[in-house]
mmCIF file of C-alpha atoms in Angstrom:
data_model
loop_
_atom_site.group_PDB
_atom_site.id
_atom_site.type_symbol
_atom_site.label_atom_id
_atom_site.label_comp_id
_atom_site.label_asym_id
_atom_site.label_seq_id
_atom_site.Cartn_x
_atom_site.Cartn_y
_atom_site.Cartn_z
ATOM 1 C CA MET W 1 11.632 12.238 -15.884
ATOM 2 C CA ALA W 2 12.024 11.095 -19.461
ATOM 3 C CA ASP W 3 13.206 7.639 -18.445
ATOM 4 C CA GLY W 4 10.474 7.126 -15.852
ATOM 5 C CA LEU W 5 10.874 6.107 -12.241
ATOM 6 C CA SER W 6 12.884 3.242 -10.810
ATOM 7 C CA VAL W 7 10.493 1.111 -8.762
ATOM 8 C CA PHE W 8 11.182 -1.392 -5.972
ATOM 9 C CA LEU W 9 8.303 -3.886 -5.876
ATOM 10 C CA VAL W 10 7.520 -6.034 -2.825
ATOM 11 C CA GLU W 11 4.753 -8.623 -3.281
ATOM 12 C CA ASP W 12 4.614 -12.260 -2.182
ATOM 13 C CA GLU W 13 2.171 -13.488 -4.852
ATOM 14 C CA ALA W 14 4.192 -14.102 -8.024
ATOM 15 C CA LEU W 15 1.308 -13.516 -10.454
ATOM 16 C CA ILE W 16 0.310 -10.257 -8.770
ATOM 17 C CA ARG W 17 3.961 -9.130 -8.699
ATOM 18 C CA MET W 18 4.300 -9.860 -12.444
ATOM 19 C CA MET W 19 1.047 -8.021 -13.187
ATOM 20 C CA MET W 20 2.161 -5.003 -11.161
ATOM 21 C CA ALA W 21 5.584 -5.013 -12.836
ATOM 22 C CA ASP W 22 3.841 -5.022 -16.231
ATOM 23 C CA MET W 23 1.657 -2.069 -15.184
ATOM 24 C CA VAL W 24 4.691 -0.139 -13.911
ATOM 25 C CA GLN W 25 6.418 -0.701 -17.261
ATOM 26 C CA GLU W 26 3.333 0.223 -19.281
ATOM 27 C CA LEU W 27 3.245 3.515 -17.386
ATOM 28 C CA GLY W 28 6.784 4.268 -18.561
ATOM 29 C CA HIS W 29 8.646 3.291 -15.395
ATOM 30 C CA HIS W 30 10.836 0.285 -14.649
ATOM 31 C CA VAL W 31 11.162 -2.231 -11.835
ATOM 32 C CA VAL W 32 14.748 -2.322 -10.547
ATOM 33 C CA ALA W 33 14.273 -4.745 -7.647
ATOM 34 C CA GLU W 34 11.653 -7.257 -6.534
ATOM 35 C CA ALA W 35 11.177 -9.194 -3.317
ATOM 36 C CA ASP W 36 8.590 -11.628 -2.010
ATOM 37 C CA ASN W 37 9.643 -11.791 1.657
ATOM 38 C CA VAL W 38 10.682 -9.430 4.439
ATOM 39 C CA ARG W 39 14.305 -10.616 4.564
ATOM 40 C CA ASP W 40 15.042 -9.988 0.892
ATOM 41 C CA ALA W 41 12.925 -6.837 0.854
ATOM 42 C CA SER W 42 14.885 -5.443 3.814
ATOM 43 C CA ALA W 43 18.184 -5.989 2.008
ATOM 44 C CA PHE W 44 16.911 -4.315 -1.185
ATOM 45 C CA ALA W 45 15.295 -1.507 0.833
ATOM 46 C CA MET W 46 18.707 -0.462 2.111
ATOM 47 C CA THR W 47 20.863 -1.113 -0.964
ATOM 48 C CA ALA W 48 18.844 -0.846 -4.190
ATOM 49 C CA HIS W 49 18.675 2.386 -6.165
ATOM 50 C CA TYR W 50 15.000 3.252 -6.612
ATOM 51 C CA ASP W 51 12.716 6.270 -6.711
ATOM 52 C CA LEU W 52 9.573 4.588 -5.353
ATOM 53 C CA ALA W 53 8.746 1.414 -3.440
ATOM 54 C CA ILE W 54 5.406 -0.380 -3.734
ATOM 55 C CA LEU W 55 4.815 -2.692 -0.774
ATOM 56 C CA ASP W 56 2.272 -5.396 -0.042
ATOM 57 C CA ILE W 57 1.377 -5.279 3.682
ATOM 58 C CA ASN W 58 1.346 -9.031 4.344
ATOM 59 C CA LEU W 59 4.192 -11.159 2.945
ATOM 60 C CA MET W 60 3.520 -14.839 3.609
ATOM 61 C CA GLY W 61 2.016 -14.016 7.003
ATOM 62 C CA VAL W 62 4.693 -11.478 8.014
ATOM 63 C CA TYR W 63 3.860 -7.772 8.045
ATOM 64 C CA VAL W 64 6.032 -5.523 5.893
ATOM 65 C CA ASP W 65 6.366 -2.661 8.396
ATOM 66 C CA PRO W 66 10.091 -3.340 9.132
ATOM 67 C CA VAL W 67 10.768 -2.879 5.411
ATOM 68 C CA ALA W 68 8.662 0.290 5.309
ATOM 69 C CA ASP W 69 10.625 1.601 8.282
ATOM 70 C CA LEU W 70 13.939 1.014 6.473
ATOM 71 C CA ILE W 71 12.653 2.773 3.359
ATOM 72 C CA GLU W 72 11.383 5.663 5.443
ATOM 73 C CA ARG W 73 14.802 5.979 7.132
ATOM 74 C CA ARG W 74 16.360 6.332 3.682
ATOM 75 C CA GLY W 75 13.882 9.082 2.905
ATOM 76 C CA LYS W 76 12.451 7.216 -0.077
ATOM 77 C CA PRO W 77 8.774 7.517 -1.017
ATOM 78 C CA PHE W 78 6.611 4.410 -0.870
ATOM 79 C CA LEU W 79 3.031 3.285 -1.028
ATOM 80 C CA PHE W 80 1.164 0.173 0.005
ATOM 81 C CA ALA W 81 -0.684 -2.077 -2.449
ATOM 82 C CA THR W 82 -2.868 -4.419 -0.461
ATOM 83 C CA GLY W 83 -6.216 -6.019 0.118
ATOM 84 C CA TYR W 84 -5.893 -5.008 3.775
ATOM 85 C CA GLY W 85 -6.720 -1.678 5.326
ATOM 86 C CA PRO W 86 -4.397 0.721 7.142
ATOM 87 C CA GLU W 87 -5.470 -0.647 10.536
ATOM 88 C CA LEU W 88 -2.823 -3.396 10.206
ATOM 89 C CA LEU W 89 -0.023 -0.846 10.009
ATOM 90 C CA PRO W 90 1.788 0.827 12.884
ATOM 91 C CA SER W 91 0.221 4.242 13.439
ATOM 92 C CA LEU W 92 3.198 6.124 11.965
ATOM 93 C CA LEU W 93 2.767 4.295 8.633
ATOM 94 C CA ARG W 94 -1.007 4.739 8.368
ATOM 95 C CA ARG W 95 -0.572 8.105 6.714
ATOM 96 C CA ARG W 96 1.115 6.514 3.684
ATOM 97 C CA PRO W 97 -0.804 6.130 0.428
ATOM 98 C CA ILE W 98 -2.636 2.826 -0.015
ATOM 99 C CA LEU W 99 -3.845 1.240 -3.235
ATOM 100 C CA ARG W 100 -6.504 -1.421 -2.718
ATOM 101 C CA LYS W 101 -6.177 -4.696 -4.599
ATOM 102 C CA PRO W 102 -7.161 -5.527 -7.216
ATOM 103 C CA ILE W 103 -5.258 -2.566 -8.611
ATOM 104 C CA ALA W 104 -6.281 -0.979 -11.880
ATOM 105 C CA MET W 105 -3.733 0.718 -14.126
ATOM 106 C CA ASP W 106 -5.473 4.096 -13.861
ATOM 107 C CA GLN W 107 -5.382 3.906 -10.043
ATOM 108 C CA LEU W 108 -1.651 3.162 -10.091
ATOM 109 C CA LYS W 109 -1.038 5.989 -12.559
ATOM 110 C CA THR W 110 -3.041 8.451 -10.473
ATOM 111 C CA MET W 111 -1.147 7.482 -7.312
ATOM 112 C CA ILE W 112 2.284 7.737 -8.952
ATOM 113 C CA ASP W 113 1.357 11.039 -10.610
ATOM 114 C CA SER W 114 0.241 12.458 -7.253
ATOM 115 C CA MET W 115 3.538 11.429 -5.640
ATOM 116 C CA PHE W 116 5.733 12.457 -8.620
ATOM 117 C CA PRO W 117 3.897 15.163 -10.591
ATOM 118 C CA LYS W 118 6.726 15.508 -13.139
ATOM 119 C CA SER W 119 6.839 11.771 -13.953
ATOM 120 C CA SER W 120 3.469 11.615 -15.689
ATOM 121 C CA ALA W 121 3.283 9.026 -18.413
ATOM 122 C CA THR W 122 0.299 8.252 -20.566
ATOM 123 C CA ILE W 123 -1.616 5.011 -20.305
ATOM 124 C CA PRO W 124 -1.389 3.148 -23.597
ATOM 125 C CA SER W 125 -4.720 2.741 -25.341
#
């Protein structure tokens, strides 16, 4: 994918969301939608055009699993970026990839490359 992936980013902490958006862009992809709560994320999950969703597990005290379920119903790939472990997720979502915060650029690149082998972009030096 010469133009990179379209990414839907769900994170309630504004600074972390901005940092992750910057990393996504540095890897050659672009953020097409952002949300910081389950209500907005649910709307974007069903209507936005994206290749990959990156979801925080806990959004202001509300778990993101309803959003993950909507994304899964659309057949879109997603991963979790969280300080929590998979034990907080419903069992059907525990098999999804999880990046542990704090997230490093190389970890994000490795995860995206494993999910989209043809989208590889180089990390700027």
